[in-house]
Amino acid sequence: MDILKSLGHPEEIFNLFKFKMGGCRAVMPKLDYESMTESLRTCYLYLNQTSRSFAAVIQALDGELRHAVCIFYLVLRALDTVEDDMTIPLDKKVPMLNDFHTFLYQDEWCFTESQEKDRQVLEDFPTISLEFRNLAQEYRDVISDICHRMGVGMAEFLEKKVGSMKEWDQYCHYVAGLVGIGLSRLFSASQLEDPEVGRDTELANSMGLFLQKTNIIRDYLEDTQEGRAFWPREAWSQFAGRLEDLAQPEKLESALSCLNLLVTDALHHVPDVIAYLSRLRNQSVFNFCAIPQVMAIATLSTCYNNPMVFQGVVKIRKGQAVTLMMEATNMSAVQTIIAQYSQEILHKVSLTDPSREKTLHILAVIREKSALSQSSLRSRTHHLSPMYLSAAMVLAALSWQYLSTTAAQAQGTSDMQGP
């Protein structure tokens, strides 16, 4: 029964089968590896090995934009690997982060001392930098600039904790908002999107902040257990003496209040997300941008007022992830998804939650921005006969092994771990 429960609603079970039987090609068309250089094929190999979030949607982008975004991701993954490696002393790490953008033009630069799981992108950085230099100048300029600005920001936060809510926004800007800005500039440089998409840095920044804040909220337990602190002190100090105290059972009420405060803060980016997505015209770019965003709001809905954030790993269901991937292909569908999960959060808002009024206000704004009336929200649980439902459940259970590889790939997208 645990397996059946994890599969979720009958619609999600159906979509798992549909995804396996060819529906995945709607969002993940097969790449022509035969036409690629050996070094470019290696880059895509690294992309699939290191990305828990964007490998599928990157490979679905149109034309030369696909290669530019692939290299952009790998460059930032390498930079991020340096930041994450606690075995590199600060007197060595800070200059590396500040100067990392210069390594893009050094044919043989690599770093072989990392202990991180994604160290191959540093050890074989010459392959990545070679393909970077093969990109058109307009792409290279964007990637180098964002790499530089991100490296400087990462170095700044190495020696200080995230204190105020303003600093939380600043940290998320450095590690994710700049990614949104860089991607938007790449979209415009490719001419698949209008120049305005690349110029509007405020909306692009919000796209990144929404994903990053969702990750930080969801990953509370893993981060605190590994000695990392990304929840802002201004938020958690209202409810506990130490950030890690929120995981204590007797602190549950305070922990949930802090959690809900941060979820409410993250939700303030959703109107910008809606505005940004509504500007996009290219289908592959829309899918690339929309899928992580709907995964994020689904994850926030799962996290909101959920004690499991402080006790284990919180993830959306595999079938839920596949369903979102297959549905989030147009603005109307995205608005429906956002409205639905906003409604789910609304139903969980407690009468005694300290952030109640702020939560209700931003949910009302989101409801208005999504431009959907209550009557247009359709239930995602279809009314099926008991016989059909039983047959579907049995078929799903018997076929779980067959589906597990594809479902795991879909779950990787749901994790939304940014570069």
mmCIF file of C-alpha atoms in Angstrom, residues 6 52 218-219 222 295 298-299 302-303 306 308-309 312-318 320-321 408 411-412 414-415:
data_model
loop_
_atom_site.group_PDB
_atom_site.id
_atom_site.type_symbol
_atom_site.label_atom_id
_atom_site.label_comp_id
_atom_site.label_asym_id
_atom_site.label_seq_id
_atom_site.Cartn_x
_atom_site.Cartn_y
_atom_site.Cartn_z
ATOM 1 C CA SER A 6 3.276 7.171 -3.325
ATOM 2 C CA ARG A 52 18.880 16.962 -10.431
ATOM 3 C CA ARG A 218 12.389 22.215 1.859
ATOM 4 C CA ASP A 219 15.992 21.322 2.727
ATOM 5 C CA GLU A 222 19.489 18.174 5.511
ATOM 6 C CA MET A 295 7.167 22.071 -9.329
ATOM 7 C CA ALA A 298 3.601 22.218 -5.644
ATOM 8 C CA THR A 299 6.542 21.701 -3.290
ATOM 9 C CA THR A 302 3.466 20.227 0.370
ATOM 10 C CA CYS A 303 5.812 22.005 2.799
ATOM 11 C CA ASN A 306 3.992 20.275 7.344
ATOM 12 C CA MET A 308 7.807 16.519 7.996
ATOM 13 C CA VAL A 309 10.011 19.449 6.953
ATOM 14 C CA GLY A 312 12.659 14.034 7.008
ATOM 15 C CA VAL A 313 12.607 14.638 3.270
ATOM 16 C CA VAL A 314 9.608 16.396 1.727
ATOM 17 C CA LYS A 315 9.026 15.718 -1.962
ATOM 18 C CA ILE A 316 6.098 15.762 -4.320
ATOM 19 C CA ARG A 317 4.908 12.406 -5.684
ATOM 20 C CA LYS A 318 6.496 10.898 -8.786
ATOM 21 C CA GLN A 320 2.505 14.364 -9.540
ATOM 22 C CA ALA A 321 5.860 15.465 -10.965
ATOM 23 C CA ALA A 408 13.198 8.729 -10.988
ATOM 24 C CA GLN A 411 11.466 13.142 -9.751
ATOM 25 C CA GLY A 412 14.853 14.675 -10.450
ATOM 26 C CA SER A 414 10.753 17.908 -9.166
ATOM 27 C CA ASP A 415 13.709 18.370 -6.863
#
